[in-house]
Coordinates of C-alpha atoms in Angstrom, one line a residue:
M14 CA -10.4 -21.4 -30.9
A15 CA -13.4 -20.1 -28.9
V16 CA -15.8 -21.9 -31.2
K17 CA -13.9 -25.1 -31.2
L18 CA -13.4 -25.3 -27.4
T19 CA -17.0 -24.4 -26.6
R20 CA -18.4 -26.5 -29.5
A21 CA -20.8 -23.6 -30.1
S22 CA -22.8 -23.1 -33.2
V23 CA -22.4 -19.3 -33.9
P24 CA -24.3 -17.3 -36.5
E25 CA -22.3 -16.7 -39.7
A26 CA -22.6 -13.0 -39.1
W27 CA -20.4 -13.4 -36.0
W28 CA -17.4 -14.1 -38.2
F29 CA -17.8 -10.6 -39.8
V30 CA -19.0 -8.7 -36.7
L31 CA -16.1 -9.8 -34.5
P32 CA -13.1 -8.5 -36.7
M33 CA -15.0 -5.3 -37.5
A34 CA -15.7 -4.6 -33.8
V35 CA -12.0 -5.3 -32.9
W36 CA -10.8 -3.0 -35.7
V37 CA -13.2 -0.2 -34.6
V38 CA -12.0 -0.3 -31.0
Y39 CA -8.3 -0.6 -32.0
T40 CA -8.6 2.3 -34.5
L41 CA -10.5 4.5 -32.1
D42 CA -7.9 4.1 -29.4
H43 CA -5.2 5.3 -31.8
L44 CA -7.3 8.1 -33.2
F45 CA -8.0 9.6 -29.8
D46 CA -4.3 9.5 -28.9
S47 CA -3.2 11.0 -32.2
I48 CA -5.8 13.8 -32.2
K49 CA -5.0 14.6 -28.6
L50 CA -1.3 15.1 -29.5
K51 CA -2.2 17.1 -32.6
G52 CA 0.4 15.5 -34.8
K53 CA 3.2 15.9 -32.4
A54 CA 3.4 12.2 -31.4
M55 CA 6.7 10.4 -31.6
S56 CA 5.0 7.1 -32.7
A57 CA 4.8 6.5 -36.5
R58 CA 1.5 4.7 -35.8
H59 CA 0.0 7.7 -34.2
Q60 CA 1.3 10.0 -37.0
F61 CA -0.4 7.8 -39.5
H62 CA -3.7 8.0 -37.6
Y63 CA -3.4 11.8 -37.3
I64 CA -2.6 12.3 -41.0
N65 CA -5.5 10.0 -42.1
A66 CA -7.9 11.0 -39.2
K67 CA -10.8 12.0 -41.5
I68 CA -10.9 8.9 -43.7
L69 CA -10.3 6.7 -40.6
T70 CA -13.1 8.4 -38.7
I71 CA -15.5 7.8 -41.6
A72 CA -14.4 4.2 -41.8
V73 CA -14.9 3.8 -38.0
L74 CA -18.5 5.2 -38.3
C75 CA -19.4 3.0 -41.2
F76 CA -18.0 -0.2 -39.7
G77 CA -19.4 0.7 -36.3
M78 CA -22.9 1.1 -37.8
L79 CA -22.6 -2.0 -39.9
T80 CA -21.5 -4.0 -36.8
L81 CA -24.5 -2.7 -34.8
A82 CA -26.9 -3.4 -37.7
M83 CA -25.7 -7.0 -38.2
S84 CA -25.8 -7.6 -34.5
I85 CA -29.4 -6.5 -34.2
L86 CA -30.4 -8.6 -37.3
Y87 CA -28.6 -11.8 -36.5
F88 CA -27.9 -12.1 -32.7
Q89 CA -30.2 -13.0 -29.8
K90 CA -31.5 -10.2 -27.5
Q91 CA -29.2 -11.2 -24.6
I92 CA -26.1 -11.1 -26.8
I93 CA -27.1 -7.7 -28.1
L94 CA -27.6 -6.4 -24.6
F95 CA -24.2 -7.8 -23.4
S96 CA -22.5 -6.3 -26.5
L97 CA -24.0 -2.9 -25.7
A98 CA -22.8 -3.2 -22.1
L99 CA -19.3 -4.1 -23.3
A100 CA -19.4 -1.1 -25.8
G101 CA -20.5 1.1 -22.9
L102 CA -17.5 -0.1 -20.9
V103 CA -15.2 0.8 -23.8
V104 CA -16.8 4.3 -24.0
V105 CA -16.2 4.8 -20.3
Y106 CA -12.6 3.7 -20.7
F107 CA -12.0 6.1 -23.6
A108 CA -13.6 8.9 -21.7
A109 CA -11.5 8.2 -18.6
I110 CA -8.1 8.1 -20.4
N111 CA -8.9 11.3 -22.3
I112 CA -10.7 13.4 -19.7
L113 CA -9.4 12.5 -16.3
P114 CA -6.4 14.4 -14.9
D115 CA -3.0 12.7 -15.1
K116 CA -2.9 11.6 -11.5
W117 CA -6.1 9.5 -12.1
R118 CA -5.3 8.3 -15.6
M119 CA -2.1 6.7 -14.5
L120 CA -4.1 4.5 -12.1
I121 CA -6.1 2.9 -15.0
P122 CA -4.5 -0.4 -15.9
K123 CA -4.8 0.2 -19.7
E124 CA -3.2 -3.0 -20.8
L125 CA -5.4 -5.1 -18.5
V126 CA -8.6 -3.3 -19.5
I127 CA -7.8 -4.0 -23.2
A128 CA -6.9 -7.6 -22.5
V129 CA -10.2 -8.3 -20.6
V130 CA -12.3 -6.5 -23.2
Y131 CA -10.6 -8.3 -26.0
V132 CA -11.0 -11.8 -24.5
T133 CA -14.5 -11.1 -23.3
G134 CA -15.6 -9.8 -26.7
I135 CA -14.3 -12.9 -28.5
W136 CA -15.4 -15.5 -26.1
F137 CA -18.8 -14.3 -24.8
V138 CA -20.9 -15.4 -27.9
P139 CA -19.4 -18.9 -28.2
L140 CA -19.8 -19.4 -24.4
W141 CA -23.4 -18.2 -24.4
L142 CA -24.4 -20.3 -27.4
S143 CA -22.5 -23.4 -26.2
T144 CA -24.5 -26.4 -24.9
Q145 CA -21.5 -27.8 -23.2
P146 CA -20.7 -27.2 -19.5
V147 CA -17.8 -24.8 -18.8
S148 CA -14.9 -27.0 -17.5
C149 CA -12.2 -25.8 -15.1
H150 CA -9.7 -26.4 -17.9
L151 CA -11.6 -24.1 -20.2
I152 CA -11.6 -21.4 -17.5
I153 CA -7.8 -21.8 -17.1
I154 CA -7.4 -21.4 -20.9
L155 CA -9.4 -18.2 -20.7
L156 CA -7.3 -16.9 -17.8
L157 CA -4.0 -17.8 -19.5
L158 CA -5.1 -16.2 -22.8
T159 CA -6.0 -13.0 -20.9
M160 CA -2.5 -13.0 -19.3
L161 CA -0.9 -13.4 -22.8
V162 CA -3.0 -10.6 -24.3
W163 CA -2.0 -8.4 -21.3
S164 CA 1.7 -9.4 -21.8
E165 CA 1.6 -8.3 -25.5
G166 CA 0.3 -4.9 -24.5
A167 CA 2.8 -4.6 -21.7
I168 CA 5.6 -5.6 -24.0
A169 CA 4.6 -2.9 -26.5
S170 CA 4.5 -0.3 -23.8
W171 CA 8.0 -1.4 -22.7
F172 CA 9.3 -0.9 -26.2
E173 CA 7.5 2.4 -26.5
Y174 CA 8.5 3.8 -23.1
Y175 CA 10.4 6.8 -24.4
D176 CA 7.7 7.7 -27.0
D177 CA 5.0 7.5 -24.3
V178 CA 7.1 9.7 -21.9
H179 CA 7.6 12.2 -24.7
D180 CA 3.9 12.2 -25.6
G181 CA 2.6 12.3 -22.0
N182 CA 0.9 8.9 -22.4
H183 CA 0.5 6.6 -19.4
S184 CA 1.2 2.9 -19.8
F185 CA 2.3 -0.1 -17.8
A186 CA 6.0 0.7 -18.5
T187 CA 5.8 4.4 -17.7
T188 CA 4.0 3.6 -14.4
L189 CA 6.5 0.9 -13.2
G190 CA 9.6 1.7 -15.2
L191 CA 11.7 -0.3 -17.6
I192 CA 13.5 -2.6 -15.2
R193 CA 10.5 -3.5 -12.9
G194 CA 8.2 -3.7 -15.9
K195 CA 10.5 -6.2 -17.7
Y196 CA 10.8 -8.3 -14.6
I197 CA 7.0 -8.4 -14.2
I198 CA 6.4 -9.3 -17.8
L199 CA 9.0 -12.1 -17.6
I200 CA 7.3 -13.5 -14.4
V201 CA 3.9 -13.5 -16.0
L202 CA 5.2 -15.2 -19.2
I203 CA 7.2 -17.8 -17.3
S204 CA 4.2 -18.6 -15.1
V205 CA 2.1 -19.2 -18.2
L206 CA 4.9 -21.3 -19.6
I207 CA 4.8 -23.5 -16.5
F208 CA 1.0 -23.9 -16.5
L209 CA 0.4 -24.7 -20.2
P210 CA 2.4 -28.0 -20.5
G211 CA 0.7 -29.2 -17.3
L212 CA -2.7 -28.3 -18.6
S213 CA -2.0 -30.1 -21.9
F214 CA -0.8 -33.2 -20.0
L215 CA -3.7 -33.3 -17.4
S216 CA -6.6 -32.6 -19.7
H217 CA -8.3 -35.6 -21.3
Q218 CA -10.0 -33.4 -23.9
P219 CA -8.1 -33.2 -27.2
A220 CA -9.4 -29.7 -28.0
I221 CA -8.0 -28.4 -24.7
K222 CA -4.6 -30.1 -25.4
Y223 CA -4.4 -28.5 -28.8
G224 CA -5.6 -25.1 -27.4
A225 CA -2.9 -25.3 -24.8
I226 CA -0.2 -26.1 -27.4
L227 CA -1.3 -23.1 -29.5
L228 CA -1.2 -20.8 -26.5
L229 CA 2.3 -22.2 -25.7
A230 CA 3.4 -21.1 -29.2
I231 CA 2.1 -17.5 -28.5
N232 CA 3.9 -17.6 -25.1
L233 CA 7.2 -18.6 -26.7
G234 CA 6.9 -15.9 -29.3
L235 CA 6.3 -13.2 -26.7
L236 CA 9.2 -14.5 -24.6
A237 CA 11.4 -14.3 -27.7
I238 CA 10.4 -10.6 -28.1
V239 CA 11.3 -9.8 -24.5
L240 CA 14.6 -11.7 -24.6
F241 CA 15.8 -10.3 -27.9
P242 CA 14.7 -6.6 -27.7
R243 CA 17.4 -5.3 -30.1
Y244 CA 16.2 -7.5 -33.0
F245 CA 12.5 -6.9 -32.4
S246 CA 12.9 -3.1 -31.9
R247 CA 13.8 -2.7 -35.5
N248 CA 11.0 -1.4 -37.7
S249 CA 8.5 -2.0 -34.8
R250 CA 8.8 -5.8 -35.2
Y251 CA 7.8 -6.2 -31.6
R252 CA 4.3 -4.9 -32.4
M253 CA 3.8 -6.4 -35.8
I254 CA 4.9 -9.9 -34.7
G255 CA 3.4 -9.6 -31.2
E256 CA 0.0 -8.8 -32.6
S257 CA 0.3 -11.4 -35.4
L258 CA 0.9 -14.1 -32.7
F259 CA -2.8 -13.9 -31.8
F260 CA -3.8 -15.3 -35.1
I261 CA -2.3 -18.6 -34.0
P262 CA -5.5 -19.7 -32.2
S263 CA -7.3 -19.7 -35.6
L264 CA -5.2 -22.8 -36.4
M265 CA -7.7 -24.7 -34.2
V266 CA -9.8 -25.2 -37.4
L267 CA -7.2 -27.8 -38.4
F268 CA -8.0 -30.0 -35.4

């Protein structure tokens, strides 16, 4: 979606660097949590990362070095510098959530930080290499996408509330509680649901219209997870389906 909407010509290496970088950050997050809990985590996901910590750590180091090497070889200097700055932000984030006392850690909006880093990491290169001016409609798409990514993380924290309380993890749900947390998630998703059809209707750019429709599909999927928690709580469907929804923007290649 990012490449289609910006009409950017990105290096072929970007298609390999991007998923590797996302996987490295995702895996590091779970490795830190699982190692900190020393195998006592309630979450099956954290148990998996703890049991396989050695092989996953080696994989993270290998993919991390490969990502860095490919970035240096194929990307412009400005892109490399920005990527290093973003990586530095991720390091600071990991340090903060693993070193700071509880009273400070609970103030870190984990889900929002992840959403901003995720969207920024995906969109920066296409935006930088684009020769098209950034329209207000594109900015709205970026903001709405960030809200959807945040919503998925907040929904996961809602489902994992009791696990996080047991493990001593801080999240959106443990900070605000189950009832207030659910209301806020619904308000955000309904707000996005109101904006997207209007954006699709008002924009004269076909790519923006298609992009808005794809984000609408993500939005409806997340709403379904919130509205039918009993079904989606089985076998961690909320996480598997929630994360899978963000492959929907790749359908932009069809337009």
